[in-house]
Structures are given as C-alpha cells and as structure tokens.
C-alpha cells in the first residue's frame, strides 16, 4: 500500500487525510526505520508494508468505533506506537497514554512525538498489571486499546481495569478471534466487561483476516485484578 493507496483506502471509509497528517505518517515511517536499526521495533520495514500493516491496520479500529465521541485513550503494550499513534494522528483531539514494558521503546516514542509535533500524549514504562493497579490510571480512560499483545482472556485483565465504567476496551486481533472470545468470556464477565460486537474484515491487497472486538465496561473491576505481574499470562481467568 503506497501513500496514495493509503489515502484512497481511508477516504473510502470516510476518513480524510490532510497534507499535514500525510507528512506526519511519512516522518513516522522514516523514524521507525531509522530507530529500528538501533533496536528491535518491528520486523516490517518495507514502506508499503508499514503503511498497510501498521498505519492502515491501526486505523481500522476507527472504521468500527467512533473516536470522535471520546477523549482519553490508553494503549497497552503499544510497542512502536500501534495502534494508538496512527489513530492520534487521524484524531488529534485524543489524549493518548501508552504503557509499555520496554524503556527503550518509550525513548523512541518520546522522540517520535516531538518530531511529529504530537500534543496530549504520555508514555509510561511499566508492566500493564502494575499500571492497572495505579489509582492515577485505574478506571480513568474512555477507551483502552491493544493490538496483538495477548489472547483475549489475558488481554482483558491487562486492559479492562484501566477503562472507566461506561467506557470501552477495543482490541485489534488477527484470525480465530471467535475461539479467543469463547475462552475469554469468563474473564470479561469477572472483570466487568460485556462483549458488544466483533467485526471481521480483510486487509486490502493481502486479504489476511483482521478483527476488531469492542467490549463495553459495565461494572467496576474487582480490586484484586489485575493480578501480580506474569500471573494473567500464566494462569488466564477461565
């Protein structure tokens, strides 16, 4: 997907990309490749692949969830900023908080935000389990996002404690999400979530399956969740 195809594909979904935003995506790509030579940010470095599999793929969440209706977004395990920073570029009003367990990536994100002129972004080094216990962040966000971090049963324990009651957890998943949702049904219930809807589609060009899962935060998450670091992955709620 080249730049023009990227713009055209988003326009088909009702999302217009301005010249300024296009410049931000171009600079994002350049910095991603530059910093990737110093640290492992992504295995995808070809420009057309980055536009499709990182930028466009991240923004697909906005095809099914209206980000114009919310203000605060927390992205768990965002790595090189996906999906929240491409979404932030498209919806500049968003206040984005990213938590990631690798401090080197936080260094990249800080530099990236400065270079792209992004305001209203904050980056935190830490484990999602500990972040979700912090009273400053717990149940404070309109939306919590995550892309390809863990199975839904585990991901729910990372993300739902951060979503405010009345907010949403939006997960970007690859194939076989129905199995994950079946396995994660108890986790969603225990943590205060209700599955609203799951949307399946294919990435243009390569036709690989993608899914957007939207979970409504209906009830306060019990205080004992998330459990201590490492426990959700080793012993998922079921």
Short mmCIF file of C-alpha atoms in Angstrom, two decimals:
data_model
loop_
_atom_site.label_atom_id
_atom_site.label_comp_id
_atom_site.label_asym_id
_atom_site.label_seq_id
_atom_site.Cartn_x
_atom_site.Cartn_y
_atom_site.Cartn_z
CA UNK A 1 0.00 0.00 0.00
CA UNK A 2 1.69 3.21 -1.16
CA UNK A 3 0.83 6.65 0.19
CA UNK A 4 -1.85 7.38 -2.41
CA UNK A 5 -3.48 3.98 -1.88
CA UNK A 6 -3.40 4.65 1.87
CA UNK A 7 -5.18 7.99 1.40
CA UNK A 8 -7.71 6.47 -1.01
CA UNK A 9 -8.48 3.50 1.23
CA UNK A 10 -9.11 5.76 4.23
CA UNK A 11 -11.24 8.12 2.14
CA UNK A 12 -13.40 5.13 1.19
CA UNK A 13 -14.11 4.76 4.91
CA UNK A 14 -14.96 8.44 5.28
CA UNK A 15 -11.60 9.45 6.75
CA UNK A 16 -9.82 12.33 5.02
CA UNK A 17 -6.03 12.61 5.38
CA UNK A 18 -4.70 16.18 5.27
CA UNK A 19 -1.31 17.15 3.87
CA UNK A 20 -0.07 17.73 7.42
CA UNK A 21 -1.23 14.28 8.52
CA UNK A 22 0.35 12.70 5.45
CA UNK A 23 3.63 14.41 6.35
CA UNK A 24 3.32 13.03 9.91
CA UNK A 25 2.88 9.49 8.60
CA UNK A 26 5.88 9.92 6.26
CA UNK A 27 8.06 11.14 9.14
CA UNK A 28 6.72 8.34 11.36
CA UNK A 29 7.88 5.81 8.77
CA UNK A 30 11.32 7.42 8.44
CA UNK A 31 11.90 7.46 12.20
CA UNK A 32 10.62 3.91 12.61
CA UNK A 33 13.17 2.64 10.08
CA UNK A 34 15.97 4.81 11.49
CA UNK A 35 15.45 3.70 15.10
CA UNK A 36 14.80 0.10 14.08
CA UNK A 37 18.48 -0.13 13.14
CA UNK A 38 19.35 0.55 16.80
CA UNK A 39 16.65 -1.52 18.49
CA UNK A 40 14.02 -4.09 17.61
CA UNK A 41 10.85 -2.09 16.99
CA UNK A 42 9.35 -4.03 14.08
CA UNK A 43 10.12 -6.82 11.64
CA UNK A 44 8.20 -4.84 9.00
CA UNK A 45 10.34 -2.11 7.40
CA UNK A 46 9.27 -2.01 3.74
CA UNK A 47 7.44 1.29 3.23
CA UNK A 48 4.34 -0.16 1.57
CA UNK A 49 4.11 -2.88 4.23
CA UNK A 50 4.38 -0.32 7.05
CA UNK A 51 1.59 1.77 5.53
CA UNK A 52 -0.64 -1.31 5.25
CA UNK A 53 0.27 -3.49 8.23
CA UNK A 54 0.99 -0.76 10.78
CA UNK A 55 -0.64 2.54 9.81
CA UNK A 56 -3.76 1.38 7.97
CA UNK A 57 -4.19 -1.68 10.20
CA UNK A 58 -4.10 0.52 13.32
CA UNK A 59 -6.66 2.96 11.92
CA UNK A 60 -9.13 0.17 11.05
CA UNK A 61 -10.33 0.39 14.66
CA UNK A 62 -11.87 3.75 13.68
CA UNK A 63 -13.98 2.05 10.99
CA UNK A 64 -15.98 0.34 13.72
CA UNK A 65 -15.56 2.62 16.74
CA UNK A 66 -16.22 6.37 16.69
CA UNK A 67 -13.18 8.05 18.22
CA UNK A 68 -14.78 11.48 17.78
CA UNK A 69 -17.04 10.66 20.75
CA UNK A 70 -14.23 10.04 23.27
CA UNK A 71 -11.26 11.95 24.68
CA UNK A 72 -8.91 9.71 26.67
CA UNK A 73 -7.27 6.61 25.21
CA UNK A 74 -4.85 4.19 26.88
CA UNK A 75 -2.84 1.85 24.67
CA UNK A 76 -1.44 -1.23 26.40
CA UNK A 77 1.78 -2.73 25.03
CA UNK A 78 1.87 -0.36 22.07
CA UNK A 79 5.48 -1.14 21.12
CA UNK A 80 6.33 1.34 18.36
CA UNK A 81 3.02 3.17 18.92
CA UNK A 82 0.46 0.87 17.33
CA UNK A 83 -2.49 1.27 17.19
CA UNK A 84 -2.82 4.49 19.21
CA UNK A 85 -0.45 6.89 17.46
CA UNK A 86 -1.81 6.43 13.92
CA UNK A 87 -5.27 6.90 15.49
CA UNK A 88 -3.98 10.01 17.30
CA UNK A 89 -2.69 11.45 14.03
CA UNK A 90 -6.13 10.97 12.47
CA UNK A 91 -7.98 12.25 15.56
CA UNK A 92 -5.72 14.98 17.04
CA UNK A 93 -8.13 15.82 19.88
CA UNK A 94 -7.42 12.49 21.61
CA UNK A 95 -5.40 12.42 24.82
CA UNK A 96 -3.29 9.28 24.44
CA UNK A 97 -1.46 7.39 27.18
CA UNK A 98 0.81 4.48 26.24
CA UNK A 99 2.20 1.93 28.67
CA UNK A 100 4.97 -0.40 27.51
CA UNK A 101 7.30 -2.71 29.39
CA UNK A 102 10.47 -1.82 27.43
CA UNK A 103 12.08 1.51 28.32
CA UNK A 104 13.97 1.73 25.01
CA UNK A 105 10.65 1.85 23.18
CA UNK A 106 9.49 4.67 25.46
CA UNK A 107 12.59 6.60 24.36
CA UNK A 108 11.62 6.11 20.73
CA UNK A 109 8.02 7.18 21.39
CA UNK A 110 9.09 10.37 23.16
CA UNK A 111 11.37 11.29 20.26
CA UNK A 112 8.66 10.40 17.74
CA UNK A 113 6.04 12.55 19.48
CA UNK A 114 8.41 15.53 19.47
CA UNK A 115 9.31 15.10 15.80
CA UNK A 116 5.67 14.71 14.77
CA UNK A 117 4.51 17.62 16.95
CA UNK A 118 2.04 15.43 18.83
CA UNK A 119 0.45 17.08 21.85
CA UNK A 120 -1.61 15.37 24.51
CA UNK A 121 0.46 12.18 24.60
CA UNK A 122 2.11 10.49 27.59
CA UNK A 123 4.35 7.43 27.66
CA UNK A 124 4.90 5.23 30.70
CA UNK A 125 7.43 2.48 31.23
CA UNK A 126 5.93 -0.41 33.17
CA UNK A 127 4.00 -3.66 33.26
CA UNK A 128 0.30 -3.48 32.44
CA UNK A 129 -0.50 -5.39 35.65
CA UNK A 130 1.17 -2.74 37.81
CA UNK A 131 -0.17 0.16 35.74
CA UNK A 132 -3.72 -1.14 36.21
CA UNK A 133 -3.29 -1.04 40.00
CA UNK A 134 -2.16 2.59 39.99
CA UNK A 135 -5.00 4.79 41.29
CA UNK A 136 -3.89 7.60 38.97
CA UNK A 137 -4.78 5.46 35.94
CA UNK A 138 -7.17 2.76 37.11
CA UNK A 139 -10.65 3.11 35.57
CA UNK A 140 -9.76 6.55 34.18
CA UNK A 141 -9.89 6.06 30.40
CA UNK A 142 -12.74 6.37 27.92
CA UNK A 143 -11.14 3.73 25.71
CA UNK A 144 -8.38 1.17 26.22
CA UNK A 145 -6.80 -0.34 23.10
CA UNK A 146 -4.35 -3.13 22.38
CA UNK A 147 -3.10 -4.78 19.21
CA UNK A 148 -1.67 -8.30 19.04
CA UNK A 149 -0.47 -8.30 22.66
CA UNK A 150 -2.05 -11.48 24.07
CA UNK A 151 -5.11 -13.72 23.90
CA UNK A 152 -8.39 -12.09 24.92
CA UNK A 153 -8.54 -13.93 28.27
CA UNK A 154 -5.18 -12.37 29.20
CA UNK A 155 -5.65 -9.06 27.40
CA UNK A 156 -8.90 -8.37 29.22
CA UNK A 157 -7.07 -8.49 32.55
CA UNK A 158 -4.48 -6.02 31.27
CA UNK A 159 -7.00 -3.59 29.75
CA UNK A 160 -10.39 -3.64 31.47
CA UNK A 161 -9.08 -2.39 34.85
CA UNK A 162 -7.99 0.80 33.05
CA UNK A 163 -11.31 1.51 31.32
CA UNK A 164 -13.81 3.65 33.18
CA UNK A 165 -17.28 2.28 33.80
CA UNK A 166 -19.22 3.30 30.71
CA UNK A 167 -16.04 3.18 28.64
CA UNK A 168 -14.79 0.62 26.13
CA UNK A 169 -12.00 -1.84 25.52
CA UNK A 170 -11.18 -2.07 21.80
CA UNK A 171 -8.95 -4.97 20.76
CA UNK A 172 -7.35 -5.35 17.33
CA UNK A 173 -6.94 -9.05 16.63
CA UNK A 174 -5.88 -11.32 13.79
CA UNK A 175 -7.56 -14.63 12.88
CA UNK A 176 -9.52 -17.11 15.03
CA UNK A 177 -10.93 -14.46 17.33
CA UNK A 178 -14.12 -16.48 17.93
CA UNK A 179 -12.08 -19.09 19.80
CA UNK A 180 -10.42 -16.37 21.88
CA UNK A 181 -13.77 -14.80 22.72
CA UNK A 182 -15.15 -18.16 23.79
CA UNK A 183 -12.11 -18.77 26.00
CA UNK A 184 -12.23 -15.22 27.34
CA UNK A 185 -15.96 -14.99 28.10
CA UNK A 186 -15.50 -15.65 31.83
CA UNK A 187 -12.62 -13.16 32.06
CA UNK A 188 -14.76 -10.40 30.50
CA UNK A 189 -17.58 -11.08 32.95
CA UNK A 190 -15.33 -11.23 36.02
CA UNK A 191 -13.53 -8.01 35.06
CA UNK A 192 -16.72 -6.01 34.44
CA UNK A 193 -16.90 -6.22 30.66
CA UNK A 194 -19.66 -7.12 28.20
CA UNK A 195 -18.88 -8.06 24.61
CA UNK A 196 -20.64 -5.50 22.41
CA UNK A 197 -19.63 -6.72 18.97
CA UNK A 198 -16.83 -8.25 16.92
CA UNK A 199 -16.16 -7.16 13.35
CA UNK A 200 -14.25 -9.30 10.84
CA UNK A 201 -12.66 -7.98 7.65
CA UNK A 202 -9.62 -8.49 5.43
CA UNK A 203 -6.64 -6.22 4.94
CA UNK A 204 -6.70 -4.96 1.34
CA UNK A 205 -4.18 -6.46 -1.04
CA UNK A 206 -3.03 -9.39 1.00
CA UNK A 207 -6.51 -10.48 2.17
CA UNK A 208 -5.38 -11.52 5.65
CA UNK A 209 -8.07 -11.71 8.32
CA UNK A 210 -8.43 -8.98 10.93
CA UNK A 211 -10.95 -8.49 13.73
CA UNK A 212 -12.00 -5.51 15.82
CA UNK A 213 -13.51 -6.52 19.17
CA UNK A 214 -15.46 -3.93 21.17
CA UNK A 215 -16.14 -4.60 24.85
CA UNK A 216 -18.27 -2.29 27.00
CA UNK A 217 -17.11 -1.70 30.57
CA UNK A 218 -20.34 -2.22 32.51
CA UNK A 219 -19.14 -2.74 36.08
CA UNK A 220 -16.20 -1.79 38.28
CA UNK A 221 -13.33 -4.27 38.07
CA UNK A 222 -12.82 -6.09 41.40
CA UNK A 223 -9.83 -4.70 43.29
CA UNK A 224 -7.78 -7.90 43.14
CA UNK A 225 -7.41 -7.54 39.36
CA UNK A 226 -5.09 -7.28 37.58
CA UNK A 227 -3.14 -9.91 39.48
CA UNK A 228 0.61 -9.61 40.01
CA UNK A 229 2.94 -9.32 37.02
CA UNK A 230 3.14 -12.50 34.98
CA UNK A 231 0.12 -14.21 36.55
CA UNK A 232 -2.51 -13.33 33.91
CA UNK A 233 -0.39 -14.87 31.14
CA UNK A 234 0.48 -17.98 33.17
CA UNK A 235 -2.98 -18.52 34.62
CA UNK A 236 -5.67 -16.83 32.48
CA UNK A 237 -9.11 -16.34 34.02
CA UNK A 238 -11.39 -19.17 32.92
#
